[in-house]
Amino acid sequence: MATIGEIVRIAIHYSGNNAGDVMNVFHFEITAGTGNDSDLMGDVEEFVIDSWVARWQLMASQGYTCENYEVDIINPDGTVNRNVGGDTVGVDGTVSGDALPAQCAYWMMAYTGVPKARGSKYVPGATETEVANGALTTGALADLALLLAIYLLPQGSVFTLTPGVLSRVLEAFIPFIISGQIETLTATQRRRKVGVGI
């Protein structure tokens, strides 16, 4: 049974452009609502499919696919309390043209009230048609701003899922303050640890 105060981790997996497994990880705290784990999975599906992926596919290369997602309840120290489930997605990007090299991504950051506790996302699937001389086109910037809004705002219909970050230093969930930024240039993240995606 999902309960108020639990921390939900959602890992969304993508593939494409010889990138291997590319991943975006999200953290939410259940701050209101009553229901069970299947109700929670319904709220997660709304976020992943109807919000995040629906917007992502409009700015991602046709050569990228959002493959699946998995959901865990985690402890404040980052360890898994229990697995809630997951599902396949199988949605391709819709932007034609050549994809940029796998290390090139759209980038956004969300702020919390704690210095150095921020959430950032390297969003895969950048294409040459959405970038001119390294700078994002006006359309790509608009799509990225809408994706940032999805990242910052609470989600859910049964539960209220408040977005934020899990601080390993403080061993606590820290909610976003609904403030963030997007990068006008493509960004690059190098892998630091095997299995940790962008």
mmCIF file of N, CA, C and O in Angstrom, residues 81-126:
data_model
loop_
_atom_site.group_PDB
_atom_site.id
_atom_site.type_symbol
_atom_site.label_atom_id
_atom_site.label_comp_id
_atom_site.label_asym_id
_atom_site.label_seq_id
_atom_site.Cartn_x
_atom_site.Cartn_y
_atom_site.Cartn_z
ATOM 1 N N ASN A 81 13.276 0.149 -1.049
ATOM 2 C CA ASN A 81 12.379 -0.409 -0.043
ATOM 3 C C ASN A 81 11.570 -1.538 -0.665
ATOM 4 O O ASN A 81 11.483 -2.624 -0.117
ATOM 5 N N ARG A 82 10.980 -1.250 -1.847
ATOM 6 C CA ARG A 82 10.243 -2.277 -2.578
ATOM 7 C C ARG A 82 10.059 -1.839 -4.022
ATOM 8 O O ARG A 82 10.031 -0.657 -4.325
ATOM 9 N N ASN A 83 9.925 -2.828 -4.899
ATOM 10 C CA ASN A 83 9.631 -2.564 -6.294
ATOM 11 C C ASN A 83 8.120 -2.508 -6.448
ATOM 12 O O ASN A 83 7.410 -3.376 -5.947
ATOM 13 N N VAL A 84 7.644 -1.479 -7.153
ATOM 14 C CA VAL A 84 6.207 -1.321 -7.354
ATOM 15 C C VAL A 84 5.780 -1.897 -8.696
ATOM 16 O O VAL A 84 4.684 -2.426 -8.835
ATOM 17 N N GLY A 85 6.670 -1.817 -9.696
ATOM 18 C CA GLY A 85 6.322 -2.363 -11.005
ATOM 19 C C GLY A 85 7.003 -1.615 -12.118
ATOM 20 O O GLY A 85 8.012 -0.940 -11.926
ATOM 21 N N GLY A 86 6.429 -1.702 -13.277
ATOM 22 C CA GLY A 86 6.963 -1.057 -14.468
ATOM 23 C C GLY A 86 6.152 -1.486 -15.662
ATOM 24 O O GLY A 86 5.231 -2.293 -15.551
ATOM 25 N N ASP A 87 6.505 -0.929 -16.817
ATOM 26 C CA ASP A 87 5.763 -1.284 -18.020
ATOM 27 C C ASP A 87 6.582 -0.882 -19.240
ATOM 28 O O ASP A 87 7.504 -0.076 -19.149
ATOM 29 N N THR A 88 6.219 -1.458 -20.371
ATOM 30 C CA THR A 88 6.837 -1.056 -21.631
ATOM 31 C C THR A 88 6.158 0.212 -22.133
ATOM 32 O O THR A 88 5.002 0.491 -21.799
ATOM 33 N N VAL A 89 6.897 0.986 -22.942
ATOM 34 C CA VAL A 89 6.361 2.214 -23.518
ATOM 35 C C VAL A 89 6.332 2.077 -25.036
ATOM 36 O O VAL A 89 5.283 2.162 -25.663
ATOM 37 N N GLY A 90 7.512 1.881 -25.655
ATOM 38 C CA GLY A 90 7.583 1.665 -27.095
ATOM 39 C C GLY A 90 7.158 2.848 -27.935
ATOM 40 O O GLY A 90 6.501 2.676 -28.962
ATOM 41 N N VAL A 91 7.510 4.063 -27.516
ATOM 42 C CA VAL A 91 7.149 5.271 -28.263
ATOM 43 C C VAL A 91 8.407 5.865 -28.886
ATOM 44 O O VAL A 91 9.403 6.083 -28.199
ATOM 45 N N ASP A 92 8.344 6.126 -30.197
ATOM 46 C CA ASP A 92 9.477 6.707 -30.919
ATOM 47 C C ASP A 92 9.376 8.223 -30.956
ATOM 48 O O ASP A 92 8.277 8.794 -30.924
ATOM 49 N N GLY A 93 10.539 8.874 -31.087
ATOM 50 C CA GLY A 93 10.561 10.301 -31.358
ATOM 51 C C GLY A 93 9.938 10.571 -32.721
ATOM 52 O O GLY A 93 9.837 9.675 -33.564
ATOM 53 N N THR A 94 9.545 11.813 -32.959
ATOM 54 C CA THR A 94 8.829 12.143 -34.195
ATOM 55 C C THR A 94 9.584 13.113 -35.099
ATOM 56 O O THR A 94 9.101 13.419 -36.193
ATOM 57 N N VAL A 95 10.745 13.599 -34.674
ATOM 58 C CA VAL A 95 11.450 14.610 -35.450
ATOM 59 C C VAL A 95 12.310 13.936 -36.509
ATOM 60 O O VAL A 95 13.132 13.067 -36.204
ATOM 61 N N SER A 96 12.134 14.337 -37.768
ATOM 62 C CA SER A 96 12.928 13.759 -38.850
ATOM 63 C C SER A 96 14.295 14.433 -38.897
ATOM 64 O O SER A 96 14.527 15.447 -38.241
ATOM 65 N N GLY A 97 15.175 13.872 -39.677
ATOM 66 C CA GLY A 97 16.535 14.401 -39.769
ATOM 67 C C GLY A 97 17.477 13.563 -38.937
ATOM 68 O O GLY A 97 17.064 12.747 -38.117
ATOM 69 N N ASP A 98 18.755 13.781 -39.144
ATOM 70 C CA ASP A 98 19.759 12.994 -38.442
ATOM 71 C C ASP A 98 19.821 13.367 -36.969
ATOM 72 O O ASP A 98 19.762 14.542 -36.600
ATOM 73 N N ALA A 99 19.969 12.334 -36.137
ATOM 74 C CA ALA A 99 20.176 12.565 -34.709
ATOM 75 C C ALA A 99 21.599 13.060 -34.490
ATOM 76 O O ALA A 99 22.523 12.684 -35.209
ATOM 77 N N LEU A 100 21.771 13.902 -33.501
ATOM 78 C CA LEU A 100 23.114 14.322 -33.107
ATOM 79 C C LEU A 100 23.817 13.146 -32.436
ATOM 80 O O LEU A 100 23.172 12.172 -32.036
ATOM 81 N N PRO A 101 25.143 13.188 -32.287
ATOM 82 C CA PRO A 101 25.847 12.096 -31.602
ATOM 83 C C PRO A 101 25.213 11.805 -30.245
ATOM 84 O O PRO A 101 24.633 12.694 -29.604
ATOM 85 N N ALA A 102 25.341 10.563 -29.799
ATOM 86 C CA ALA A 102 24.643 10.088 -28.605
ATOM 87 C C ALA A 102 24.930 10.927 -27.359
ATOM 88 O O ALA A 102 24.085 11.023 -26.477
ATOM 89 N N GLN A 103 26.113 11.531 -27.265
ATOM 90 C CA GLN A 103 26.426 12.293 -26.058
ATOM 91 C C GLN A 103 25.770 13.673 -26.040
ATOM 92 O O GLN A 103 25.809 14.364 -25.030
ATOM 93 N N CYS A 104 25.142 14.101 -27.152
ATOM 94 C CA CYS A 104 24.489 15.410 -27.217
ATOM 95 C C CYS A 104 23.047 15.274 -26.737
ATOM 96 O O CYS A 104 22.320 14.400 -27.189
ATOM 97 N N ALA A 105 22.648 16.139 -25.838
ATOM 98 C CA ALA A 105 21.312 16.053 -25.259
ATOM 99 C C ALA A 105 20.756 17.444 -24.997
ATOM 100 O O ALA A 105 21.489 18.425 -24.906
ATOM 101 N N TYR A 106 19.431 17.507 -24.862
ATOM 102 C CA TYR A 106 18.789 18.705 -24.335
ATOM 103 C C TYR A 106 19.022 18.693 -22.822
ATOM 104 O O TYR A 106 19.118 17.631 -22.214
ATOM 105 N N TRP A 107 19.086 19.876 -22.206
ATOM 106 C CA TRP A 107 19.392 19.919 -20.777
ATOM 107 C C TRP A 107 18.489 20.895 -20.038
ATOM 108 O O TRP A 107 18.169 21.968 -20.540
ATOM 109 N N MET A 108 18.084 20.486 -18.823
ATOM 110 C CA MET A 108 17.272 21.345 -17.961
ATOM 111 C C MET A 108 17.683 21.134 -16.510
ATOM 112 O O MET A 108 18.250 20.093 -16.151
ATOM 113 N N MET A 109 17.411 22.137 -15.683
ATOM 114 C CA MET A 109 17.711 22.041 -14.260
ATOM 115 C C MET A 109 16.529 22.571 -13.463
ATOM 116 O O MET A 109 15.894 23.560 -13.846
ATOM 117 N N ALA A 110 16.239 21.919 -12.334
ATOM 118 C CA ALA A 110 15.186 22.345 -11.414
ATOM 119 C C ALA A 110 15.813 22.633 -10.062
ATOM 120 O O ALA A 110 16.715 21.919 -9.622
ATOM 121 N N TYR A 111 15.322 23.688 -9.408
ATOM 122 C CA TYR A 111 15.914 24.136 -8.146
ATOM 123 C C TYR A 111 15.074 23.728 -6.938
ATOM 124 O O TYR A 111 13.864 23.609 -7.025
ATOM 125 N N THR A 112 15.766 23.558 -5.819
ATOM 126 C CA THR A 112 15.126 23.342 -4.522
ATOM 127 C C THR A 112 15.498 24.524 -3.635
ATOM 128 O O THR A 112 16.252 25.401 -4.031
ATOM 129 N N GLY A 113 15.021 24.509 -2.404
ATOM 130 C CA GLY A 113 15.369 25.546 -1.455
ATOM 131 C C GLY A 113 16.693 25.303 -0.753
ATOM 132 O O GLY A 113 17.101 26.097 0.096
ATOM 133 N N VAL A 114 17.375 24.216 -1.099
ATOM 134 C CA VAL A 114 18.648 23.872 -0.463
ATOM 135 C C VAL A 114 19.773 24.082 -1.472
ATOM 136 O O VAL A 114 19.735 23.525 -2.569
ATOM 137 N N PRO A 115 20.789 24.900 -1.126
ATOM 138 C CA PRO A 115 21.899 25.110 -2.060
ATOM 139 C C PRO A 115 22.547 23.785 -2.473
ATOM 140 O O PRO A 115 22.702 22.879 -1.660
ATOM 141 N N LYS A 116 22.885 23.667 -3.732
ATOM 142 C CA LYS A 116 23.535 22.506 -4.338
ATOM 143 C C LYS A 116 22.638 21.274 -4.412
ATOM 144 O O LYS A 116 23.079 20.229 -4.890
ATOM 145 N N ALA A 117 21.414 21.358 -3.959
ATOM 146 C CA ALA A 117 20.462 20.255 -4.125
ATOM 147 C C ALA A 117 19.550 20.622 -5.279
ATOM 148 O O ALA A 117 18.582 21.369 -5.108
ATOM 149 N N ARG A 118 19.900 20.157 -6.474
ATOM 150 C CA ARG A 118 19.139 20.483 -7.669
ATOM 151 C C ARG A 118 18.926 19.200 -8.474
ATOM 152 O O ARG A 118 19.682 18.259 -8.359
ATOM 153 N N GLY A 119 17.940 19.264 -9.316
ATOM 154 C CA GLY A 119 17.699 18.151 -10.218
ATOM 155 C C GLY A 119 17.996 18.584 -11.635
ATOM 156 O O GLY A 119 17.618 19.674 -12.044
ATOM 157 N N SER A 120 18.696 17.744 -12.374
ATOM 158 C CA SER A 120 18.939 18.072 -13.776
ATOM 159 C C SER A 120 18.618 16.862 -14.638
ATOM 160 O O SER A 120 18.689 15.724 -14.180
ATOM 161 N N LYS A 121 18.244 17.149 -15.860
ATOM 162 C CA LYS A 121 17.926 16.091 -16.814
ATOM 163 C C LYS A 121 18.647 16.367 -18.117
ATOM 164 O O LYS A 121 18.582 17.459 -18.670
ATOM 165 N N TYR A 122 19.349 15.353 -18.595
ATOM 166 C CA TYR A 122 19.903 15.329 -19.940
ATOM 167 C C TYR A 122 18.913 14.516 -20.766
ATOM 168 O O TYR A 122 18.806 13.311 -20.588
ATOM 169 N N VAL A 123 18.179 15.191 -21.622
ATOM 170 C CA VAL A 123 17.078 14.558 -22.343
ATOM 171 C C VAL A 123 17.591 14.074 -23.698
ATOM 172 O O VAL A 123 18.069 14.866 -24.509
ATOM 173 N N PRO A 124 17.513 12.780 -23.974
ATOM 174 C CA PRO A 124 18.078 12.233 -25.207
ATOM 175 C C PRO A 124 17.227 12.510 -26.439
ATOM 176 O O PRO A 124 16.050 12.827 -26.337
ATOM 177 N N GLY A 125 17.872 12.380 -27.605
ATOM 178 C CA GLY A 125 17.148 12.446 -28.864
ATOM 179 C C GLY A 125 17.306 13.733 -29.643
ATOM 180 O O GLY A 125 16.528 13.998 -30.563
ATOM 181 N N ALA A 126 18.304 14.558 -29.299
ATOM 182 C CA ALA A 126 18.502 15.824 -30.020
ATOM 183 C C ALA A 126 18.798 15.548 -31.497
ATOM 184 O O ALA A 126 19.507 14.603 -31.840
#
